[in-house]
Amino acid sequence: MNHCVIGLQWGDEGKGKVVDFLAEDSDIVVRYSGGSNAGHTVVVGNTKFALHLLPSGSVRQEIICVIANAVVLAPDVLIEEIDTLAGKNITLGGRLFISESAHVVLDYHKREDQLREESLGKNKIGTTIRGIGPCYADKVGRSYAVRMGDFGDLKKLKAKLQAIVEYKNKIFTAVYNAEPIDAGEIFEKCKSYADRLLPFIIDTTEFLHKSIKDGKSILFEGAQGSLLDLDHGTFPYVTSSNSSSLGMPAGCGVPAKMVDKYLGVAKAYTTRVGEGPFPTEQDNEIGQYIREKGNEYGTTTGRPRRCGWFDAVAVSYAAKIGDIDSVVLTHLDTLTGLKELKICRAYKIGAEEKTFFPANINRLSQACPVYETLPGWDEDIIAATKFDELPSNAQNYICRIEEHIGREVGIIGAGPERKQMIFR
Ligand code: GDP
Ligand code: IMO
Ligand code: MG
């Protein structure tokens, strides 16, 4: 079986935990898009891993890990992650494969990201400042891009970096009135990156196709969430890649039909980091309750996450464009103790009631959520392992979500730990 795990909201749905769990029955886990803007948490007993570039299967020593073509890779972040795992006696040698086509995020990308956000003031996107947008822009622009395969020829890379930095410095000084950067310094860093990472770099498309032929079970790990998709999300408040499942085939060169099951992960409520419309946001004591109880602070940036009610219009849209077979509903435990819960079943836009999500932010900004209100529960659910063990109000809440999104909820999250999962 090949699975693909996708976020159905604005990211941080709990994909890391789900991927780690499913990895137990997989041979290979593939990250195929995004970069170190992602922060995927895996909790094993008392140990917490925060992964940005390594696939979440990496904490299992027996799993093969692939970082595929469409990932934008910050070598410093990856090396730190490899070293952190090594400190916990988890090694990557011989089981991590990085695409030679993956684009490299360098210091000037992070700088550009930061300078642009600062210059935008209140119109900023609220990016993670990890250089994601600038690196993808260079990839599309082609002329000033560095790929992992370029580490194989340092002489050529040196000349390339000279030209790139010359170009970037014109922008830094003229547009942003900022200090120029030094090409030599960046090249020295690249030399050390090449030293560490060259042994991992291969043609991952060839590797994946051979693995499929050999009958290996592959798990594709999405990053970000479907509503942050560059083409189908809430543009411009999105990331710079196709973060819905539509990015999977393009991201790693494996056809979508090779995936047997698409699993969509959604929280039992909604969160968002950064700017952009969020119809069900609760900028009040309810949002605060969820933030504190659910520990809703960014894995990558530590920013407090904006919190709100479950938005069935948004999740239903993400499930449709992602061809989702089954939903994993995480953080049900976080809602324990709330007297009543709301599910947004439609949007009122002007005189019209809509159930199809308007990704266009001009329309989305005018959307007033139409809620269905349900009773909450007080019983602690953290130890539940079966659906029948959940309080009847919790069962009812899940069933209503299923009806609104038109998809089954196959797995429920009842806590951050690997084993805190309830199966239907
Ligand atoms: P990802 O980016 O989708 O992998 O999600 P993050 O790791 O950024 O954020 C999800 C957070 O929720 C992490 O702190 C997880 O440990 C935690 N988490 C995941 N599932 C559950 C759950 O069912 N209940 C609770 N309480 N926490 C969860
Ligand atoms: P995971 O994989 C939540 C958001 C940023 C910002 C917008 C653009 O952990 O779910 P970027 O740095 O990508 O240019 O920022 O996208 N964003 C995420 N939000 N989870 C993520 O990843 C995110 N990756 C990017 O907060 O609003
Ligand atoms: Mg995250």
XYZ file of C-alpha atoms in Angstrom, residues 47-332:
286
model
C 11.017 12.406 23.555
C 9.814 15.148 21.238
C 11.251 15.600 17.740
C 10.619 18.764 15.690
C 11.428 17.968 12.068
C 11.669 20.609 9.364
C 13.209 18.840 6.377
C 13.751 15.213 7.308
C 10.670 13.081 6.659
C 8.831 12.253 9.888
C 9.627 8.564 9.321
C 13.278 9.383 10.035
C 12.933 8.786 13.785
C 12.461 5.089 12.992
C 15.919 3.689 12.302
C 14.685 1.117 9.772
C 12.892 3.571 7.446
C 14.350 4.821 4.148
C 13.923 8.606 3.838
C 13.701 10.557 0.608
C 13.785 14.324 0.112
C 12.460 14.725 -3.407
C 12.823 17.227 -6.261
C 10.354 19.955 -5.305
C 11.642 20.447 -1.757
C 13.591 23.664 -1.234
C 16.398 22.521 1.003
C 18.285 24.658 3.529
C 21.489 22.623 4.058
C 22.283 24.209 7.437
C 18.864 23.208 8.792
C 19.149 19.673 7.424
C 22.655 19.145 8.824
C 21.494 20.343 12.236
C 18.576 17.922 12.081
C 20.815 15.012 11.115
C 23.141 15.877 14.024
C 20.257 16.221 16.486
C 19.008 12.753 15.585
C 22.554 11.381 15.806
C 22.658 12.771 19.366
C 19.689 10.515 20.082
C 21.433 7.517 18.468
C 19.349 7.731 15.288
C 21.583 7.722 12.226
C 20.778 8.542 8.590
C 23.797 7.081 6.782
C 22.746 4.748 3.963
C 19.033 5.449 4.395
C 18.626 9.113 3.473
C 18.411 10.040 -0.200
C 18.245 13.638 -1.409
C 17.216 14.612 -4.923
C 19.939 16.201 -7.032
C 17.147 18.412 -8.430
C 16.058 19.880 -5.084
C 16.760 23.611 -4.958
C 19.075 24.984 -2.288
C 17.996 27.709 0.150
C 20.985 29.935 0.905
C 21.479 32.923 3.222
C 20.478 35.457 0.577
C 17.042 33.808 0.263
C 16.361 34.217 3.986
C 17.599 37.808 3.783
C 15.360 38.583 0.816
C 12.384 37.017 2.609
C 13.012 39.169 5.683
C 13.672 42.415 3.797
C 10.553 41.990 1.691
C 8.336 41.232 4.674
C 9.735 44.231 6.582
C 9.200 46.535 3.621
C 5.592 45.388 3.221
C 4.696 46.521 6.753
C 1.037 45.825 7.468
C 0.666 44.182 4.047
C 3.157 41.437 4.889
C 2.291 37.765 4.314
C 3.594 36.682 7.690
C 6.058 34.154 6.253
C 8.332 31.972 8.349
C 11.354 33.988 7.006
C 12.969 30.716 5.965
C 13.670 31.969 2.429
C 10.981 29.761 0.898
C 9.342 32.286 -1.469
C 12.659 33.705 -2.778
C 14.089 30.213 -3.375
C 11.008 29.029 -5.296
C 11.092 32.322 -7.246
C 14.702 31.614 -8.254
C 13.717 28.095 -9.275
C 10.973 29.388 -11.566
C 13.283 32.145 -12.832
C 15.983 29.501 -13.552
C 18.961 31.790 -14.226
C 20.014 32.298 -10.578
C 19.173 28.944 -9.047
C 21.349 26.432 -7.173
C 20.354 22.774 -6.964
C 21.697 20.042 -4.692
C 23.410 18.418 -7.687
C 25.525 21.593 -8.072
C 27.445 20.577 -4.929
C 29.099 17.936 -7.125
C 31.117 20.544 -9.065
C 32.425 23.193 -6.680
C 34.409 25.041 -9.340
C 31.294 25.660 -11.410
C 29.294 26.462 -8.272
C 31.829 29.130 -7.247
C 31.400 30.954 -10.558
C 27.621 30.581 -10.396
C 27.455 31.998 -6.863
C 29.581 34.969 -7.937
C 27.001 35.873 -10.611
C 24.040 35.252 -8.311
C 25.424 37.316 -5.451
C 26.283 40.173 -7.811
C 22.646 40.187 -8.945
C 21.216 39.840 -5.422
C 23.427 42.651 -4.125
C 21.970 45.031 -6.710
C 18.536 44.266 -5.272
C 19.629 44.435 -1.631
C 21.340 47.796 -2.006
C 19.070 49.520 -4.541
C 15.640 48.252 -3.505
C 16.086 47.724 0.236
C 18.982 50.051 1.024
C 20.591 47.080 2.804
C 24.211 45.902 3.111
C 25.578 43.748 0.286
C 26.482 40.102 0.985
C 29.775 38.345 0.367
C 29.897 35.613 -2.306
C 33.078 34.135 -0.797
C 31.382 33.559 2.543
C 28.452 31.792 0.895
C 30.804 29.646 -1.177
C 32.760 28.588 1.946
C 29.492 27.490 3.558
C 28.558 25.592 0.385
C 31.872 23.738 0.496
C 31.085 22.459 3.977
C 27.496 21.605 2.952
C 28.861 19.628 -0.003
C 31.229 17.764 2.338
C 28.377 16.667 4.551
C 25.559 16.142 2.084
C 27.104 14.819 -1.161
C 26.939 11.189 0.010
C 23.143 11.473 0.232
C 22.498 13.054 -3.202
C 21.069 10.830 -5.957
C 18.416 10.730 -8.690
C 15.477 10.088 -6.334
C 12.975 9.676 -9.199
C 14.905 6.647 -10.471
C 15.183 5.361 -6.892
C 11.438 5.702 -6.244
C 10.440 4.007 -9.497
C 12.789 1.114 -8.770
C 11.355 0.863 -5.255
C 7.810 0.731 -6.640
C 8.873 -2.051 -9.039
C 10.393 -3.920 -6.087
C 7.045 -3.742 -4.271
C 8.142 -1.373 -1.524
C 5.485 0.433 0.472
C 5.845 4.199 0.158
C 4.414 6.929 2.367
C 4.318 10.429 0.859
C 4.454 13.202 3.472
C 2.808 16.490 2.601
C 3.997 19.720 4.163
C 1.938 22.830 4.989
C -1.816 22.578 4.376
C -4.112 22.563 1.338
C -5.398 26.076 2.062
C -1.795 27.345 1.790
C -1.493 25.879 -1.736
C -0.010 28.419 -4.157
C -2.654 27.798 -6.850
C -5.635 26.620 -4.806
C -5.230 28.312 -1.428
C -5.985 31.752 -0.048
C -3.541 33.637 -2.315
C -1.486 35.718 -1.609
C -1.574 34.429 2.003
C -0.188 31.063 0.969
C 3.166 29.370 0.700
C 5.075 29.157 -2.600
C 4.419 25.508 -3.464
C 1.522 23.172 -4.232
C 0.944 22.039 -0.680
C -2.284 20.148 -1.427
C -1.983 16.564 -2.679
C -1.812 18.028 -6.209
C 1.852 18.775 -5.491
C 2.729 15.123 -4.872
C 3.231 13.813 -8.433
C 5.021 16.963 -9.597
C 7.092 17.028 -6.424
C 8.618 13.573 -6.675
C 7.917 12.232 -10.175
C 5.609 9.434 -9.008
C 2.163 9.454 -10.681
C -0.814 10.243 -8.427
C -2.476 6.932 -9.329
C 0.374 5.045 -7.614
C -1.093 6.223 -4.294
C -3.635 3.761 -2.910
C -4.986 5.999 -0.181
C -4.972 9.752 0.398
C -5.279 10.587 4.080
C -6.242 14.142 4.963
C -5.307 15.446 8.402
C -7.456 18.104 10.076
C -7.669 19.381 13.622
C -11.009 19.136 15.414
C -10.910 22.973 15.249
C -8.924 25.353 13.024
C -5.602 27.152 13.398
C -3.635 29.491 11.183
C -0.208 31.156 11.508
C 0.626 34.327 9.616
C -1.734 36.768 7.929
C -4.825 36.161 5.791
C -8.577 35.651 6.146
C -9.827 33.077 8.661
C -13.654 33.112 8.802
C -14.092 30.989 11.950
C -11.313 32.691 13.961
C -12.108 33.196 17.650
C -9.974 36.139 18.704
C -11.431 35.858 22.218
C -11.424 33.639 25.320
C -12.475 30.570 23.251
C -9.476 30.971 20.930
C -7.264 31.510 23.960
C -8.602 28.371 25.650
C -7.832 26.297 22.549
C -4.365 27.885 22.155
C -3.325 27.098 25.721
C -4.937 23.676 25.964
C -3.708 22.582 22.526
C -0.276 24.224 22.952
C -0.905 26.129 19.741
C 2.466 27.798 19.255
C 4.433 27.350 16.001
C 6.866 24.425 15.772
C 9.109 26.437 13.421
C 8.765 30.056 14.590
C 7.170 29.771 18.056
C 4.475 32.270 16.979
C 1.093 31.918 18.731
C -1.316 30.275 16.304
C -4.647 31.939 15.564
C -7.438 29.567 16.686
C -11.096 29.105 15.759
C -13.984 26.707 15.227
C -13.906 23.764 12.812
C -14.601 25.009 9.300
C -16.361 22.271 7.332
C -16.588 24.498 4.225
C -12.796 24.819 4.115
C -12.015 21.178 4.952
C -14.597 19.889 2.505
C -12.940 21.963 -0.261
C -9.475 20.659 0.659
C -10.794 17.083 0.656
C -12.324 17.602 -2.796
C -9.254 19.043 -4.496
C -7.050 16.482 -2.732
C -9.190 13.427 -3.599
C -9.079 12.485 0.088
C -10.223 8.958 0.956
C -10.229 9.235 4.728
C -9.732 11.953 7.345
C -7.573 11.882 10.476
C -9.127 14.259 13.022
C -6.488 15.347 15.539
C -6.703 17.258 18.834
C -10.157 16.034 19.826
